Amino acid sequence: MYHTHRQHRGFTLIEQIAAVAIGATLMALAVPAMTALSHRTSMHTTENALFTAARLARTSAVTHNADALLCASVDGRHCSHQSTWQHGWIVALDRNRDGQPDTVALAARTPDAHTLVRGSAGRTLVRFQPDGAAAGTNITLLICQPSTDNASARVVIVSNAGRIREARASTTQQARCEKTADES
């Protein structure tokens, strides 16, 4: 006669509980880091999109020998003339200088819903002239997320000479970001 030994394959209840506990601990450590990475990525994406839009507006003004706008827009077709840009922005030609696109926008963009974008007080749009200059005062577009520590807040700055640059937000701008978050 043959003796058959049954081999049990699988995991015991204790082993399964230990594996779930280890998995839960690893997830608890990973989620905050992934959330922070997601927020930083969203802000950098918005920053790059605004920078690219400003360059497109300036290039369009020079190429078409006409004024071009970069402005906040809620509907993607008209300038909203507000200092809040988090609903989106457009780039368009403005030959008649009325502060609204002449035709269909050359580009439109809506940032991540959790990203706040605020323009400088008193500046609701950037008008690039055919020589590439942006008449008026400098405009600073502050980019932040209210759910983060704002140390990673960024700005896109357009000078009245038409120079476009990106930078880390100053401590004063970071404080404005916190104030903006309270208003939202």
Tab-separated table of C-alpha atoms in Angstrom:
chain	number	residue	atom	x	y	z
A	1	MET	CA	0.000	0.000	0.000
A	2	TYR	CA	1.027	3.422	-0.773
A	3	HIS	CA	0.913	6.209	1.742
A	4	THR	CA	-0.109	9.438	0.168
A	5	HIS	CA	0.913	12.605	1.808
A	6	ARG	CA	-1.223	15.518	0.990
A	7	GLN	CA	0.781	18.650	0.617
A	8	HIS	CA	-1.035	21.792	1.546
A	9	ARG	CA	-0.237	24.681	-0.663
A	10	GLY	CA	-1.081	28.253	0.047
A	11	PHE	CA	-0.705	30.744	2.823
A	12	THR	CA	-1.900	30.620	6.360
A	13	LEU	CA	-4.194	33.262	7.738
A	14	ILE	CA	-1.327	34.742	9.775
A	15	GLU	CA	0.849	35.032	6.648
A	16	GLN	CA	-1.959	36.738	4.740
A	17	ILE	CA	-2.581	39.226	7.557
A	18	ALA	CA	1.139	40.021	7.720
A	19	ALA	CA	1.284	40.581	3.949
A	20	VAL	CA	-1.737	42.914	4.044
A	21	ALA	CA	-0.241	44.847	6.978
A	22	ILE	CA	3.069	45.303	5.140
A	23	GLY	CA	1.230	46.379	1.978
A	24	ALA	CA	-0.879	48.888	3.903
A	25	THR	CA	2.218	50.351	5.580
A	26	LEU	CA	3.968	50.770	2.226
A	27	MET	CA	0.882	52.440	0.751
A	28	ALA	CA	0.651	54.820	3.720
A	29	LEU	CA	4.236	55.856	3.046
A	30	ALA	CA	3.833	56.147	-0.737
A	31	VAL	CA	0.559	58.102	-1.019
A	32	PRO	CA	1.799	61.434	0.424
A	33	ALA	CA	4.904	61.332	-1.758
A	34	MET	CA	2.824	60.579	-4.858
A	35	THR	CA	0.369	63.355	-3.996
A	36	ALA	CA	3.186	65.882	-3.644
A	37	LEU	CA	4.669	64.706	-6.945
A	38	SER	CA	1.281	65.064	-8.618
A	39	HIS	CA	0.861	68.639	-7.311
A	40	ARG	CA	4.356	69.678	-8.420
A	41	THR	CA	3.804	68.134	-11.844
A	42	SER	CA	0.492	69.939	-12.238
A	43	MET	CA	2.037	73.308	-11.317
A	44	HIS	CA	4.997	72.813	-13.657
A	45	THR	CA	2.641	71.798	-16.466
A	46	THR	CA	0.593	74.964	-15.932
A	47	GLU	CA	3.758	77.071	-15.732
A	48	ASN	CA	5.086	75.612	-18.986
A	49	ALA	CA	1.732	76.060	-20.719
A	50	LEU	CA	1.567	79.751	-19.698
A	51	PHE	CA	5.174	80.319	-20.745
A	52	THR	CA	4.508	78.665	-24.115
A	53	ALA	CA	1.297	80.671	-24.589
A	54	ALA	CA	3.154	83.938	-23.914
A	55	ARG	CA	5.856	82.988	-26.423
A	56	LEU	CA	3.188	82.074	-28.987
A	57	ALA	CA	1.457	85.437	-28.467
A	58	ARG	CA	4.718	87.347	-28.864
A	59	THR	CA	5.746	85.357	-31.943
A	60	SER	CA	2.275	85.817	-33.477
A	61	ALA	CA	2.427	89.583	-32.957
A	62	VAL	CA	5.790	89.800	-34.716
A	63	THR	CA	4.901	87.316	-37.470
A	64	HIS	CA	1.512	88.845	-38.307
A	65	ASN	CA	2.635	92.450	-37.700
A	66	ALA	CA	-0.399	92.936	-35.470
A	67	ASP	CA	-1.189	93.111	-31.775
A	68	ALA	CA	-1.643	89.735	-30.087
A	69	LEU	CA	-3.285	89.003	-26.747
A	70	LEU	CA	-2.646	86.585	-23.947
A	71	CYS	CA	-5.579	86.864	-21.570
A	72	ALA	CA	-7.657	85.016	-19.020
A	73	SER	CA	-10.731	83.365	-20.472
A	74	VAL	CA	-13.632	81.452	-19.020
A	75	ASP	CA	-15.135	80.241	-22.304
A	76	GLY	CA	-11.978	79.805	-24.429
A	77	ARG	CA	-13.196	82.413	-26.966
A	78	HIS	CA	-13.265	85.790	-25.192
A	79	CYS	CA	-11.026	87.620	-22.743
A	80	SER	CA	-12.658	87.751	-19.319
A	81	HIS	CA	-10.661	90.821	-18.145
A	82	GLN	CA	-10.197	89.275	-14.684
A	83	SER	CA	-7.017	88.800	-12.693
A	84	THR	CA	-7.860	85.140	-12.062
A	85	TRP	CA	-6.535	82.830	-14.769
A	86	GLN	CA	-7.300	79.415	-13.291
A	87	HIS	CA	-10.308	78.935	-15.594
A	88	GLY	CA	-8.010	79.142	-18.599
A	89	TRP	CA	-6.471	81.547	-21.063
A	90	ILE	CA	-6.319	82.232	-24.780
A	91	VAL	CA	-3.852	83.574	-27.316
A	92	ALA	CA	-5.349	85.556	-30.195
A	93	LEU	CA	-4.707	88.408	-32.599
A	94	ASP	CA	-6.311	91.772	-31.783
A	95	ARG	CA	-5.864	94.009	-34.823
A	96	ASN	CA	-8.614	96.451	-33.778
A	97	ARG	CA	-7.139	96.777	-30.237
A	98	ASP	CA	-10.465	96.275	-28.443
A	99	GLY	CA	-9.069	93.777	-25.952
A	100	GLN	CA	-10.940	90.849	-27.501
A	101	PRO	CA	-9.851	88.295	-30.107
A	102	ASP	CA	-10.570	89.281	-33.707
A	103	THR	CA	-11.360	85.720	-34.725
A	104	VAL	CA	-10.921	82.276	-33.307
A	105	ALA	CA	-8.188	82.037	-30.674
A	106	LEU	CA	-4.816	80.749	-31.857
A	107	ALA	CA	-4.557	78.673	-28.680
A	108	ALA	CA	-6.646	78.037	-25.588
A	109	ARG	CA	-5.799	76.205	-22.401
A	110	THR	CA	-7.491	75.202	-19.158
A	111	PRO	CA	-5.203	74.190	-16.268
A	112	ASP	CA	-5.780	71.470	-13.698
A	113	ALA	CA	-8.820	72.253	-11.548
A	114	HIS	CA	-6.695	72.340	-8.372
A	115	THR	CA	-4.167	74.839	-9.727
A	116	LEU	CA	-4.704	78.537	-9.004
A	117	VAL	CA	-3.364	81.177	-11.396
A	118	ARG	CA	-3.530	84.857	-10.428
A	119	GLY	CA	-2.318	87.843	-12.401
A	120	SER	CA	-0.788	91.038	-11.097
A	121	ALA	CA	-3.190	93.603	-9.711
A	122	GLY	CA	-4.396	95.875	-12.492
A	123	ARG	CA	-3.219	93.641	-15.372
A	124	THR	CA	-5.893	91.446	-16.902
A	125	LEU	CA	-4.154	90.730	-20.205
A	126	VAL	CA	-0.848	90.908	-22.011
A	127	ARG	CA	-0.861	92.778	-25.323
A	128	PHE	CA	2.179	92.087	-27.469
A	129	GLN	CA	2.862	94.670	-30.153
A	130	PRO	CA	4.312	93.948	-33.618
A	131	ASP	CA	7.816	94.773	-32.346
A	132	GLY	CA	7.514	92.082	-29.628
A	133	ALA	CA	7.104	94.504	-26.726
A	134	ALA	CA	4.305	94.100	-24.184
A	135	ALA	CA	3.126	97.630	-23.505
A	136	GLY	CA	2.202	98.585	-19.993
A	137	THR	CA	3.717	97.383	-16.763
A	138	ASN	CA	5.222	93.994	-16.048
A	139	ILE	CA	2.748	91.222	-15.326
A	140	THR	CA	3.413	88.359	-12.958
A	141	LEU	CA	1.260	85.248	-13.174
A	142	LEU	CA	1.374	83.370	-9.864
A	143	ILE	CA	0.824	79.603	-10.045
A	144	CYS	CA	0.090	77.602	-6.890
A	145	GLN	CA	-2.090	74.951	-5.314
A	146	PRO	CA	-3.907	75.709	-2.065
A	147	SER	CA	-3.524	72.159	-0.776
A	148	THR	CA	0.294	72.340	-0.764
A	149	ASP	CA	2.870	74.207	1.278
A	150	ASN	CA	3.293	76.865	-1.466
A	151	ALA	CA	7.083	76.643	-1.222
A	152	SER	CA	6.892	75.193	-4.718
A	153	ALA	CA	4.734	78.059	-6.086
A	154	ARG	CA	5.948	79.370	-9.444
A	155	VAL	CA	5.581	82.568	-11.488
A	156	VAL	CA	5.645	83.488	-15.159
A	157	ILE	CA	6.750	87.092	-15.659
A	158	VAL	CA	6.309	89.179	-18.808
A	159	SER	CA	8.204	92.472	-18.857
A	160	ASN	CA	6.981	95.505	-20.769
A	161	ALA	CA	9.917	94.954	-23.153
A	162	GLY	CA	8.399	91.566	-24.010
A	163	ARG	CA	10.840	89.331	-22.140
A	164	ILE	CA	9.164	86.207	-20.776
A	165	ARG	CA	10.672	84.240	-17.925
A	166	GLU	CA	9.805	81.645	-15.320
A	167	ALA	CA	10.903	81.656	-11.682
A	168	ARG	CA	10.217	80.330	-8.218
A	169	ALA	CA	7.730	82.499	-6.348
A	170	SER	CA	9.156	84.833	-3.699
A	171	THR	CA	8.064	84.511	-0.088
A	172	THR	CA	5.758	87.519	-0.580
A	173	GLN	CA	4.174	85.831	-3.597
A	174	GLN	CA	3.874	82.556	-1.674
A	175	ALA	CA	1.990	84.444	1.043
A	176	ARG	CA	-0.306	85.867	-1.649
A	177	CYS	CA	-0.889	82.313	-2.771
A	178	GLU	CA	-2.063	81.385	0.730
A	179	LYS	CA	-4.360	84.419	0.760
A	180	THR	CA	-5.710	83.404	-2.664
A	181	ALA	CA	-6.415	79.914	-1.335
A	182	ASP	CA	-8.456	81.387	1.537
A	183	GLU	CA	-10.535	83.436	-0.929
A	184	SER	CA	-11.352	80.435	-3.143
